[in-house]
Short mmCIF file of the C-alpha atoms (twelve columns), coordinates in Angstrom:
data_MODEL
# 
_entry.id   MODEL 
# 
loop_
_atom_site.group_PDB 
_atom_site.id 
_atom_site.type_symbol 
_atom_site.label_atom_id 
_atom_site.label_alt_id 
_atom_site.label_comp_id 
_atom_site.label_asym_id 
_atom_site.label_seq_id 
_atom_site.Cartn_x 
_atom_site.Cartn_y 
_atom_site.Cartn_z 
_atom_site.pdbx_PDB_model_num 
ATOM 1   C CA . UNK A 1   -99.814  104.090 125.886 1 
ATOM 2   C CA . UNK A 2   -100.700 105.130 129.960 1 
ATOM 3   C CA . UNK A 3   -103.358 107.412 128.462 1 
ATOM 4   C CA . UNK A 4   -105.572 104.577 126.500 1 
ATOM 5   C CA . UNK A 5   -105.070 102.365 130.137 1 
ATOM 6   C CA . UNK A 6   -106.409 104.972 131.747 1 
ATOM 7   C CA . UNK A 7   -109.210 105.928 129.633 1 
ATOM 8   C CA . UNK A 8   -110.210 102.297 129.137 1 
ATOM 9   C CA . UNK A 9   -110.327 101.981 132.883 1 
ATOM 10  C CA . UNK A 10  -112.440 104.840 133.680 1 
ATOM 11  C CA . UNK A 11  -114.895 103.128 131.102 1 
ATOM 12  C CA . UNK A 12  -115.705 100.166 132.310 1 
ATOM 13  C CA . UNK A 13  -118.409 100.122 135.225 1 
ATOM 14  C CA . UNK A 14  -120.235 97.613  137.679 1 
ATOM 15  C CA . UNK A 15  -123.051 98.617  138.956 1 
ATOM 16  C CA . UNK A 16  -126.308 97.081  140.442 1 
ATOM 17  C CA . UNK A 17  -129.543 97.440  139.215 1 
ATOM 18  C CA . UNK A 18  -132.059 97.003  142.213 1 
ATOM 19  C CA . UNK A 19  -135.993 96.723  142.971 1 
ATOM 20  C CA . UNK A 20  -137.332 96.118  146.324 1 
ATOM 21  C CA . UNK A 21  -141.561 94.704  146.750 1 
ATOM 22  C CA . UNK A 22  -142.468 94.629  150.152 1 
ATOM 23  C CA . UNK A 23  -139.500 92.569  152.218 1 
ATOM 24  C CA . UNK A 24  -137.935 91.499  149.275 1 
ATOM 25  C CA . UNK A 25  -134.818 92.713  147.103 1 
ATOM 26  C CA . UNK A 26  -133.751 92.245  143.144 1 
ATOM 27  C CA . UNK A 27  -130.142 92.180  142.933 1 
ATOM 28  C CA . UNK A 28  -128.942 92.541  139.307 1 
ATOM 29  C CA . UNK A 29  -125.465 93.118  138.626 1 
ATOM 30  C CA . UNK A 30  -124.911 94.926  135.586 1 
ATOM 31  C CA . UNK A 31  -121.203 95.233  133.698 1 
ATOM 32  C CA . UNK A 32  -120.356 97.285  130.776 1 
ATOM 33  C CA . UNK A 33  -116.856 97.463  129.527 1 
ATOM 34  C CA . UNK A 34  -115.504 99.292  126.918 1 
ATOM 35  C CA . UNK A 35  -114.424 96.139  125.050 1 
ATOM 36  C CA . UNK A 36  -115.145 92.618  124.595 1 
ATOM 37  C CA . UNK A 37  -114.555 90.709  127.175 1 
ATOM 38  C CA . UNK A 38  -114.232 86.377  128.499 1 
ATOM 39  C CA . UNK A 39  -114.554 87.013  132.330 1 
ATOM 40  C CA . UNK A 40  -114.329 85.777  135.005 1 
ATOM 41  C CA . UNK A 41  -116.637 86.696  137.630 1 
ATOM 42  C CA . UNK A 42  -117.283 86.134  141.005 1 
ATOM 43  C CA . UNK A 43  -120.350 86.924  143.213 1 
ATOM 44  C CA . UNK A 44  -119.879 86.326  146.527 1 
ATOM 45  C CA . UNK A 45  -122.785 86.867  149.291 1 
ATOM 46  C CA . UNK A 46  -122.585 87.298  153.587 1 
ATOM 47  C CA . UNK A 47  -125.671 87.156  154.877 1 
ATOM 48  C CA . UNK A 48  -126.906 87.321  158.704 1 
ATOM 49  C CA . UNK A 49  -129.912 87.207  160.964 1 
ATOM 50  C CA . UNK A 50  -131.895 85.979  163.716 1 
ATOM 51  C CA . UNK A 51  -132.316 82.687  161.454 1 
ATOM 52  C CA . UNK A 52  -127.526 82.669  161.985 1 
ATOM 53  C CA . UNK A 53  -125.182 82.996  159.450 1 
ATOM 54  C CA . UNK A 54  -124.667 82.426  155.848 1 
ATOM 55  C CA . UNK A 55  -121.746 82.703  153.220 1 
ATOM 56  C CA . UNK A 56  -121.474 81.719  149.385 1 
ATOM 57  C CA . UNK A 57  -119.467 82.448  146.404 1 
ATOM 58  C CA . UNK A 58  -119.927 80.982  143.109 1 
ATOM 59  C CA . UNK A 59  -118.279 81.976  139.976 1 
ATOM 60  C CA . UNK A 60  -118.388 81.594  136.552 1 
ATOM 61  C CA . UNK A 61  -116.825 82.748  132.951 1 
ATOM 62  C CA . UNK A 62  -119.018 85.568  130.846 1 
ATOM 63  C CA . UNK A 63  -118.845 86.572  127.280 1 
ATOM 64  C CA . UNK A 64  -119.299 90.444  128.072 1 
ATOM 65  C CA . UNK A 65  -119.616 92.480  124.333 1 
ATOM 66  C CA . UNK A 66  -118.538 95.588  124.807 1 
ATOM 67  C CA . UNK A 67  -120.201 99.040  125.336 1 
ATOM 68  C CA . UNK A 68  -123.416 96.693  125.977 1 
ATOM 69  C CA . UNK A 69  -124.514 96.380  129.628 1 
ATOM 70  C CA . UNK A 70  -124.206 93.371  130.603 1 
ATOM 71  C CA . UNK A 71  -126.518 91.411  133.806 1 
ATOM 72  C CA . UNK A 72  -124.234 89.221  135.162 1 
ATOM 73  C CA . UNK A 73  -126.865 87.764  137.894 1 
ATOM 74  C CA . UNK A 74  -130.631 88.113  139.382 1 
ATOM 75  C CA . UNK A 75  -131.013 87.387  142.714 1 
ATOM 76  C CA . UNK A 76  -133.806 87.769  144.521 1 
ATOM 77  C CA . UNK A 77  -133.717 87.976  148.432 1 
ATOM 78  C CA . UNK A 78  -135.889 88.221  151.014 1 
ATOM 79  C CA . UNK A 79  -135.403 90.482  154.325 1 
ATOM 80  C CA . UNK A 80  -136.422 90.093  157.637 1 
ATOM 81  C CA . UNK A 81  -135.706 93.432  160.464 1 
ATOM 82  C CA . UNK A 82  -132.206 93.080  161.760 1 
ATOM 83  C CA . UNK A 83  -131.459 90.799  158.124 1 
ATOM 84  C CA . UNK A 84  -127.815 91.786  156.811 1 
ATOM 85  C CA . UNK A 85  -126.599 90.879  153.471 1 
ATOM 86  C CA . UNK A 86  -123.595 92.370  151.492 1 
ATOM 87  C CA . UNK A 87  -123.068 91.270  148.029 1 
ATOM 88  C CA . UNK A 88  -119.700 91.666  146.733 1 
ATOM 89  C CA . UNK A 89  -119.638 91.532  142.777 1 
ATOM 90  C CA . UNK A 90  -115.781 91.067  140.963 1 
ATOM 91  C CA . UNK A 91  -114.999 90.664  136.919 1 
ATOM 92  C CA . UNK A 92  -111.368 90.256  136.194 1 
ATOM 93  C CA . UNK A 93  -110.128 89.191  132.662 1 
ATOM 94  C CA . UNK A 94  -107.097 88.480  134.481 1 
ATOM 95  C CA . UNK A 95  -105.030 91.340  132.829 1 
ATOM 96  C CA . UNK A 96  -106.408 94.515  132.202 1 
ATOM 97  C CA . UNK A 97  -109.505 94.679  133.920 1 
ATOM 98  C CA . UNK A 98  -110.409 93.948  137.115 1 
ATOM 99  C CA . UNK A 99  -113.298 95.737  138.845 1 
ATOM 100 C CA . UNK A 100 -115.475 95.225  141.924 1 
ATOM 101 C CA . UNK A 101 -118.466 96.577  143.590 1 
ATOM 102 C CA . UNK A 102 -120.384 96.234  147.182 1 
ATOM 103 C CA . UNK A 103 -123.975 95.724  147.919 1 
ATOM 104 C CA . UNK A 104 -125.149 96.418  151.216 1 
ATOM 105 C CA . UNK A 105 -128.598 95.518  151.919 1 
ATOM 106 C CA . UNK A 106 -130.341 98.713  153.881 1 
ATOM 107 C CA . UNK A 107 -128.964 99.486  157.910 1 
ATOM 108 C CA . UNK A 108 -126.148 97.180  156.617 1 
ATOM 109 C CA . UNK A 109 -122.147 98.914  157.519 1 
# 
């Protein structure tokens, strides 16, 4: 039984598709799960730069079909030199599935 849970956990993935066009970054978190899931998705963004600091978050319930990559969001960020952005994505069903992944802009720590 524990082996099956371990294999299922290893098969679930959370990744970021990112593209850069000049100073603009397109960030799309993608979840691929081994089974269908009515999951809670939370996105948190923290930014700082010459214009100040900002924190924002949103959460929503999303149906993710098993074994199909599912885009969870699409963010477009225009970054100036010195800007720092960190995005954290959490996907959970409240029981067996709990994934977290962080994206940081180039130069972020």
